[in-house]
Tab-separated table of C-alpha atoms in Angstrom:
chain	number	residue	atom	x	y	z
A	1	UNK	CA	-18.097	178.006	19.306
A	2	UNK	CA	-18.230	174.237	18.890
A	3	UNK	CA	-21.900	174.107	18.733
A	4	UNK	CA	-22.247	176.736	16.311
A	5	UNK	CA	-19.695	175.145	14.121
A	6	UNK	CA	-22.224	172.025	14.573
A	7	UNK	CA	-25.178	173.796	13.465
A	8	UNK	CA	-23.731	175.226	10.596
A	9	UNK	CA	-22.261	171.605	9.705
A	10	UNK	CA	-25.733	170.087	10.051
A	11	UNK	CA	-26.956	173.499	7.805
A	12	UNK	CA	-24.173	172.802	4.737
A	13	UNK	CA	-24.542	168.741	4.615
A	14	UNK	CA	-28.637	169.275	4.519
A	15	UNK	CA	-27.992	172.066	1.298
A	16	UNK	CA	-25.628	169.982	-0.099
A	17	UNK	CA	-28.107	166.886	-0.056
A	18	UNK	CA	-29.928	168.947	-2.531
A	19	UNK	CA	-33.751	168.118	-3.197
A	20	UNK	CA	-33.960	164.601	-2.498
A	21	UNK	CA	-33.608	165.096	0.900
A	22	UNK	CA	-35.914	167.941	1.270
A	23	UNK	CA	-38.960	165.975	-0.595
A	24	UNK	CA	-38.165	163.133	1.949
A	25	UNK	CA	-38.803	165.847	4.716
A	26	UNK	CA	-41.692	167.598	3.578
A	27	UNK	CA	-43.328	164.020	2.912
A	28	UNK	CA	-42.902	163.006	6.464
A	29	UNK	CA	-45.688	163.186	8.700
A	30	UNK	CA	-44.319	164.538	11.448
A	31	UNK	CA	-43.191	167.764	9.142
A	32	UNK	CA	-46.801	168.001	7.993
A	33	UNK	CA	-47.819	168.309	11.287
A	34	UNK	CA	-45.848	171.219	11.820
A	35	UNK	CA	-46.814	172.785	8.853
A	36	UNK	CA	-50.284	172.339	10.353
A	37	UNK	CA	-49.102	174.226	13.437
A	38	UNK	CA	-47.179	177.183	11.975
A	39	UNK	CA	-49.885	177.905	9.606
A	40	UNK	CA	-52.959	177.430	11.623
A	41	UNK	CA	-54.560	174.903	10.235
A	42	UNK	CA	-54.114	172.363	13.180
A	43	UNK	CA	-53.098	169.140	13.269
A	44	UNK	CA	-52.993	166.604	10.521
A	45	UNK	CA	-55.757	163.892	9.666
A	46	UNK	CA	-54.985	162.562	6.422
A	47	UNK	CA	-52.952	162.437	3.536
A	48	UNK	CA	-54.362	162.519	-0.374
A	49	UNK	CA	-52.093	161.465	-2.950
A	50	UNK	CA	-49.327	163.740	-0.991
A	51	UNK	CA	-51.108	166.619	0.052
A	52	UNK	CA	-52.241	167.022	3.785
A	53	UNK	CA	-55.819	166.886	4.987
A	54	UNK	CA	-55.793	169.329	8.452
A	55	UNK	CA	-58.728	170.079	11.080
A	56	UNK	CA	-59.587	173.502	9.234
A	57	UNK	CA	-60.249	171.262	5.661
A	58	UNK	CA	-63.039	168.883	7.779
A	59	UNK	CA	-66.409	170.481	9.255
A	60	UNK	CA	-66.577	168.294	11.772
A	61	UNK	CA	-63.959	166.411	14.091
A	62	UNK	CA	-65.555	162.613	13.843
A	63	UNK	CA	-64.162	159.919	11.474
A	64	UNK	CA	-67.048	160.370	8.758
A	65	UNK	CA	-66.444	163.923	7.942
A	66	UNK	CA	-62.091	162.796	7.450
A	67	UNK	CA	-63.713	159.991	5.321
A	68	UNK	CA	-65.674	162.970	3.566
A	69	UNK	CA	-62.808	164.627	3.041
A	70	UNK	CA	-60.795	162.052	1.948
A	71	UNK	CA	-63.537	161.334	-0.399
A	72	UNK	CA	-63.705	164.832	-1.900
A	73	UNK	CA	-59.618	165.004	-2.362
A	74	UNK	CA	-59.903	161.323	-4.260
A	75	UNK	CA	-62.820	163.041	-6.463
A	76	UNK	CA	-60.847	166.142	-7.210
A	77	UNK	CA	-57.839	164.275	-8.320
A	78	UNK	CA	-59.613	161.841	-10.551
A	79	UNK	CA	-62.339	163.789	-11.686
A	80	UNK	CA	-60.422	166.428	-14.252
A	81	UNK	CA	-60.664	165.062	-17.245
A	82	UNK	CA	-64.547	165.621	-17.078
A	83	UNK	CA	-65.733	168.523	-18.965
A	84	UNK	CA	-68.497	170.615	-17.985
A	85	UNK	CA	-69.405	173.457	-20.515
A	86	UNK	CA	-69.762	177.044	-19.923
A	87	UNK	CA	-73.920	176.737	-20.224
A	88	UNK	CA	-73.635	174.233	-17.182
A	89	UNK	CA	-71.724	176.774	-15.012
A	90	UNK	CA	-73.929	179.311	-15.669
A	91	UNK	CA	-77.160	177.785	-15.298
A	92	UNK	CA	-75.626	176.591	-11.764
A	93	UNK	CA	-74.252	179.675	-11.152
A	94	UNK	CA	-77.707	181.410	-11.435
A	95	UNK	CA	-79.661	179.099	-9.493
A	96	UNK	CA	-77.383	179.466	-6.883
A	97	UNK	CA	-77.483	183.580	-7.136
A	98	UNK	CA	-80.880	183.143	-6.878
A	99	UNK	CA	-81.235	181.726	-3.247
A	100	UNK	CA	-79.587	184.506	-1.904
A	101	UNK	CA	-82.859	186.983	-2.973
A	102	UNK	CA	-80.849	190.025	-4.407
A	103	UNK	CA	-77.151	190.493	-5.785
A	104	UNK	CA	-75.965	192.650	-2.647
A	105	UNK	CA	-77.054	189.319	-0.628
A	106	UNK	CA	-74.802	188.075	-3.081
A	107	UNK	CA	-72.029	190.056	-3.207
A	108	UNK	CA	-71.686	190.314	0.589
A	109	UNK	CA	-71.819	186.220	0.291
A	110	UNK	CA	-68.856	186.322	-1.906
A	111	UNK	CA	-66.845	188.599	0.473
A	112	UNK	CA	-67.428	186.818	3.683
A	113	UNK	CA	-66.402	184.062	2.130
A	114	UNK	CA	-63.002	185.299	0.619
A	115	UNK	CA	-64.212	184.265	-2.762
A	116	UNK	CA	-63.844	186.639	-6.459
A	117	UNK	CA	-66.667	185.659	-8.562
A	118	UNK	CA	-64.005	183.555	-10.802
A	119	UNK	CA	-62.991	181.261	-7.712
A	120	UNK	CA	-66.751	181.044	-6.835
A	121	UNK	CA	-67.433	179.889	-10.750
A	122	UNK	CA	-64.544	177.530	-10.513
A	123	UNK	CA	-65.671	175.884	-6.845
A	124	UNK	CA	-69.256	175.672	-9.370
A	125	UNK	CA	-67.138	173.429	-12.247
A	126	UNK	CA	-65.393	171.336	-9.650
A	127	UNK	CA	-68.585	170.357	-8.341
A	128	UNK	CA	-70.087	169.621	-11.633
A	129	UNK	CA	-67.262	167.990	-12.703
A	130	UNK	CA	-67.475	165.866	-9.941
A	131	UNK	CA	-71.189	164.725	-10.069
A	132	UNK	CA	-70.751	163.891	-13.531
A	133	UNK	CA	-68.167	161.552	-12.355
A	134	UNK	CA	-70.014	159.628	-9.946
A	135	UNK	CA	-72.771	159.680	-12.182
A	136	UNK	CA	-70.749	157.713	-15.209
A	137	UNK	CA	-69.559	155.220	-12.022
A	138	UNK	CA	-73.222	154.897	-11.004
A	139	UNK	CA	-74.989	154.509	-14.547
A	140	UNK	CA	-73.730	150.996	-15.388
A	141	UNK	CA	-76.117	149.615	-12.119
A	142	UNK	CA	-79.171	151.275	-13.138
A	143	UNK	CA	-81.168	148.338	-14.798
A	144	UNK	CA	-84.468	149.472	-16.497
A	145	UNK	CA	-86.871	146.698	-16.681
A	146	UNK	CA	-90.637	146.761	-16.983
A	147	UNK	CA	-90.354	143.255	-13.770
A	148	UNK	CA	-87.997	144.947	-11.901
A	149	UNK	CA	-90.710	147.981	-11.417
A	150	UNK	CA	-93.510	144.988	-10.621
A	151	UNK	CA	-91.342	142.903	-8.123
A	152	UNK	CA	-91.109	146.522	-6.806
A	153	UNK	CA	-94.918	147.102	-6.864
A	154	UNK	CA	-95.796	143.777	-5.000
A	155	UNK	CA	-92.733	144.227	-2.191
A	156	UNK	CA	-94.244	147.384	-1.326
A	157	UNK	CA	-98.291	147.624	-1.727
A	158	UNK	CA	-98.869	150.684	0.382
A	159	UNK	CA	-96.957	152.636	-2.263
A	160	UNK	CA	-100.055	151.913	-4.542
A	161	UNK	CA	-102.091	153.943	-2.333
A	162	UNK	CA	-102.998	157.503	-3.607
A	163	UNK	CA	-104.076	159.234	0.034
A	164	UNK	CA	-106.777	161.413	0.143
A	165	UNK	CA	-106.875	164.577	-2.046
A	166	UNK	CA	-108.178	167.796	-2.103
A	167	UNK	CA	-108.734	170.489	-4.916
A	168	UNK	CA	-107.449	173.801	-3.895
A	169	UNK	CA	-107.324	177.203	-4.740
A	170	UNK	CA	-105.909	179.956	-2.907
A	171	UNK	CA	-104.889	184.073	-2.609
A	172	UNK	CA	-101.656	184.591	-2.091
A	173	UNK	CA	-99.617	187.304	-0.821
A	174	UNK	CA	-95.471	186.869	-0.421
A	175	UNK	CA	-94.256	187.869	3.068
A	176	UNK	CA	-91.790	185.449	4.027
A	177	UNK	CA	-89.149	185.929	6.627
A	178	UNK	CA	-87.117	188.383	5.516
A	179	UNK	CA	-89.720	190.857	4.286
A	180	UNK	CA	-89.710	194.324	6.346
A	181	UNK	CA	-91.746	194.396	9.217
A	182	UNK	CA	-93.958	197.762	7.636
A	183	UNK	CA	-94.245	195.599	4.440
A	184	UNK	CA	-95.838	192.158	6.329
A	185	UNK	CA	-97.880	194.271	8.333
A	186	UNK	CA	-99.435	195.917	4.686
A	187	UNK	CA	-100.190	192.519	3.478
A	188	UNK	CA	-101.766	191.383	6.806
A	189	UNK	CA	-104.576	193.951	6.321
A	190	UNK	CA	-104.373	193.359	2.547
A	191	UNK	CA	-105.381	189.807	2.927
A	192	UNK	CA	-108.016	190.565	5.848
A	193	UNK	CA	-109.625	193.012	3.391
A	194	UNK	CA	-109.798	190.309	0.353
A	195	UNK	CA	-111.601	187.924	3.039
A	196	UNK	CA	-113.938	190.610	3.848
A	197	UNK	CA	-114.648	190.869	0.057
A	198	UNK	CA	-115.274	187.239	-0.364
A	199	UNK	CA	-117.487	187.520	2.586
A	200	UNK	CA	-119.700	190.057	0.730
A	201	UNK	CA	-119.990	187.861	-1.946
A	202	UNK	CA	-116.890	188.542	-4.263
A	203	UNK	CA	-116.111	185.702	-6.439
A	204	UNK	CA	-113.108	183.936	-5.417
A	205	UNK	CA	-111.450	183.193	-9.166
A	206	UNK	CA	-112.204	186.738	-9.830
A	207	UNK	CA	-110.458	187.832	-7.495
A	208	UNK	CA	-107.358	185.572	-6.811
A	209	UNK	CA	-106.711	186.068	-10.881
A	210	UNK	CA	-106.431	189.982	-9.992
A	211	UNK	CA	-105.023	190.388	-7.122
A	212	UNK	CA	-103.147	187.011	-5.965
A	213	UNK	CA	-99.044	187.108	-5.890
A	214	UNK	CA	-98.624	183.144	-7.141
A	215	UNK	CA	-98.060	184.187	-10.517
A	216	UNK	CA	-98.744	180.479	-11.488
A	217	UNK	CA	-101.800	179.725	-10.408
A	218	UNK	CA	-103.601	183.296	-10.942
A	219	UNK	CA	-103.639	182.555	-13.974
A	220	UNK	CA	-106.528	179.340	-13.047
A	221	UNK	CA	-108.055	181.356	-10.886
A	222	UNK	CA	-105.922	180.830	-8.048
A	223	UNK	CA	-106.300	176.571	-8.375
A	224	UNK	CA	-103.389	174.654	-7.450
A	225	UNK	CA	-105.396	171.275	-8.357
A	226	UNK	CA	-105.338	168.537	-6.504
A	227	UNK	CA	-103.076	168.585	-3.093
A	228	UNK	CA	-101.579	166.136	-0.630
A	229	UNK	CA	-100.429	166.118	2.973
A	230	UNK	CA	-96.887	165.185	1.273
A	231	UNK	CA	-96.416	167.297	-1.264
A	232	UNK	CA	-97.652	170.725	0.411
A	233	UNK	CA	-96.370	172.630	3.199
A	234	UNK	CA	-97.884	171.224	6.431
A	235	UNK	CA	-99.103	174.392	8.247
A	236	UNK	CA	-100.856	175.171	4.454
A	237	UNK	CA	-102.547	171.812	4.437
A	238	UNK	CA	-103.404	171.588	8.258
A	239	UNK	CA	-105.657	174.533	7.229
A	240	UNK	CA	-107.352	173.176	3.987
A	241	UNK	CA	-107.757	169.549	5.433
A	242	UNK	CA	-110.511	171.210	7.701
A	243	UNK	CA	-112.538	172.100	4.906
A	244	UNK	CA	-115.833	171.431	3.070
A	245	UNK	CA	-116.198	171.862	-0.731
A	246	UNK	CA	-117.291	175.115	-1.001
A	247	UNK	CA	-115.699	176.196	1.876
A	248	UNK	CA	-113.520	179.176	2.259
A	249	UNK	CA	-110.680	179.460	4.688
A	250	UNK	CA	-109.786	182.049	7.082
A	251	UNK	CA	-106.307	184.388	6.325
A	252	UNK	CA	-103.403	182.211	7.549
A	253	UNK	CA	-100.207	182.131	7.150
A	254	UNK	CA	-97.607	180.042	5.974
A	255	UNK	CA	-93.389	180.543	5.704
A	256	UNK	CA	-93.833	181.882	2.197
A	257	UNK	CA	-96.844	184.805	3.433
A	258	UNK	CA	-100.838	184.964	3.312
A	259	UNK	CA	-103.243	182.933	1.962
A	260	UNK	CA	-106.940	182.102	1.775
A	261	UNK	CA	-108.108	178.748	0.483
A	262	UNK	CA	-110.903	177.558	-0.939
A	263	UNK	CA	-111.747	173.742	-1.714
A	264	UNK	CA	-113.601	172.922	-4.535
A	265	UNK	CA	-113.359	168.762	-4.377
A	266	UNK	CA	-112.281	166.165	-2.057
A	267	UNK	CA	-111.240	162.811	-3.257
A	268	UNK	CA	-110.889	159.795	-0.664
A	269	UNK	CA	-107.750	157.711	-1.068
A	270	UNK	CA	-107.504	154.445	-3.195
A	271	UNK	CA	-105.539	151.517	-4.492
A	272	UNK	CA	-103.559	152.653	-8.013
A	273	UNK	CA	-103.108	150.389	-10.632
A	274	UNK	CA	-99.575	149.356	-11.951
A	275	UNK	CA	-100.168	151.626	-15.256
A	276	UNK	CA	-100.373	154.617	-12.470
A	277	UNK	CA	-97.412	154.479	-10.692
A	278	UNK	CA	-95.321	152.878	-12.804
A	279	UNK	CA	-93.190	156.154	-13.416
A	280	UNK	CA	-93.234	156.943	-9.686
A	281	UNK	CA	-92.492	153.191	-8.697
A	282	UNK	CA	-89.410	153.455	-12.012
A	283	UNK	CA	-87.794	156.710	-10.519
A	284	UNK	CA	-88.088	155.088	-6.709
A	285	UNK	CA	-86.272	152.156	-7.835
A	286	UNK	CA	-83.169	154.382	-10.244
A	287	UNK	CA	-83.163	156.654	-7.330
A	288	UNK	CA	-82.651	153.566	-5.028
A	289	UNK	CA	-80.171	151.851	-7.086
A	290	UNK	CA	-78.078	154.933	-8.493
A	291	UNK	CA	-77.478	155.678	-4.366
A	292	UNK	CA	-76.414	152.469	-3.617
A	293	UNK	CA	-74.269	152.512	-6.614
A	294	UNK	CA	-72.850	155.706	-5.569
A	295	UNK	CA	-72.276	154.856	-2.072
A	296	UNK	CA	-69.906	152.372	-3.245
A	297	UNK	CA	-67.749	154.429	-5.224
A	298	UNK	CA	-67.751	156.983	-2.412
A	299	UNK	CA	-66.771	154.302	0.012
A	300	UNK	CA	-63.946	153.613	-2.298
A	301	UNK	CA	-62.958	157.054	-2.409
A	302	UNK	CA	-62.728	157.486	1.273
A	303	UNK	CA	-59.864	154.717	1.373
A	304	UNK	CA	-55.640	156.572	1.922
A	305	UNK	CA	-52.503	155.155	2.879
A	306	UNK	CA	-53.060	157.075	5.424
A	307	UNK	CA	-55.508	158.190	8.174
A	308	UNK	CA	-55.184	159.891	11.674
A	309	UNK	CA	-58.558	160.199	13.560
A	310	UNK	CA	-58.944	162.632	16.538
A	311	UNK	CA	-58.447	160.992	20.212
């Protein structure tokens, strides 16, 4: 009876201490870390400006993804005054939509992931929101100067060197990884029969502006102009780097589906002047500068009163 008159004691003098004390508790760590607990969101790693930070917020369980996550709390608290307009959203919005092929893809997206198309929008404008942020804290480092691109020309001469090049053209039909089975098998003999056409003499322009699926380049005949090793996909290139001028290639295939090549000119590689690259060598160095700039801020972001790392 004693004890249960204590309890109820203890019960009265914590309601009559009103709010004060109860903000005091909820603040504590050690009451975060059973909130963790009770709802399942394990134990505690951080606290943001008074909100908790728990092991189901981080992807991974090392002390740069809680320095991540600090990050992205600091950027979501000072970050909403930025305004992103409607245009922005959507044009995000879309090219997101599109990497998932169709809007079922889409849709079932949205529902494994718990999200309405509004939240899904709104996770969109916080991102945006935040980029534009970091970009404003970035911008004032960016210094564009005509001697700052030079400096950057003589520190690094191999980036003056254009490697060796070769004109292309190509048929192409899609079959990529998710295309049926009956479908990639249809193309397969599609493409072997365009090959035995250009064997018999077809002409290849002719032909890749009827019947080729790279809208873009039908259009010239099937040219994709002048191609590197670094800028085309490798198993594409390890197949036109074999040829002559003139020279037509086997059906291969690549990730995206079929093609045939055919190169029409192959130029060696050479020294570029400064006139050249000097757009290549100016975004090298903004790109350069604008990430150092920005891993500053972040590094600022990911600083809290307090942190908690996993054992």
């Amino acid at each position: 009876m004693k004890r249960a008159l204590s309890v109820t004691s203890v019960v009265v003098a914590g309601l009559a201490a009103g709010l004060a004390c109860s903000e005091v508790v909820v603040r504590s760590v050690i009451c975060r870390q059973t909130i963790g607990r009770w709802f399942a969101r394990g134990q505690l790693l951080a606290i943001v400006r008074g909100a908790g930070i728990y092991e189901t917020d981080v992807e991974g369980h090392d002390a740069e993804s809680v320095r991540a996550a600090i990050a992205a709390a600091n950027l979501r608290s000072v970050d909403e005054h930025e305004i992103v307009s409607k245009f922005e959203v959507d044009s995000a919005e879309a090219i997101l939509r599109a990497q998932f092929g169709d809007e079922r893809a889409f849709r079932q997206a949205l529902k494994g992931g718990s999200l309405s198309e509004n939240q899904f929008c709104q996770m969109i404008a916080d991102e945006l929101r935040g980029v534009q942020w970091l970009e404003k804290r970035s911008a004032p480092a960016l210094q564009k100067s005509e001697e700052i691109y030079r400096t950057y020309a003589r520190e690094h001469p191999g980036e003056s060197m254009q490697p060796a090049r070769s004109r292309v053209s190509h048929i192409f039909l899609a079959a990529h990884s998710a295309t049926p089975p009956e479908e990639v098998e249809s193309k397969r003999k599609l493409i072997d029969f365009f090959a035995k056409s250009l064997a018999e003499g077809a002409n290849f322009a002719q032909l890749a502006a009827e019947v080729s699926e790279d809208e873009t380049s039908k259009k010239r005949g099937g040219d994709l102009g002048f191609i590197c090793a670094e800028r085309i996909p490798p198993e594409f290139f390890s197949v036109v780097a074999k040829l002559r001028p003139g020279q037509i290639s086997p059906p291969f295939r690549s990730h995206l589906g079929f093609h045939i090549a055919q190169v029409t000119d192959v130029r060696p590689p050479r020294e570029m002047s400064f006139d050249e690259v000097k757009h290549e060598i100016a975004t090298e160095v903004e790109n350069r500068t604008r990430n150092a700039a920005l891993s500053g801020v972040v590094a600022r972001l990911s600083v809290t009163d307090f942190l908690q790392l996993f054992p």
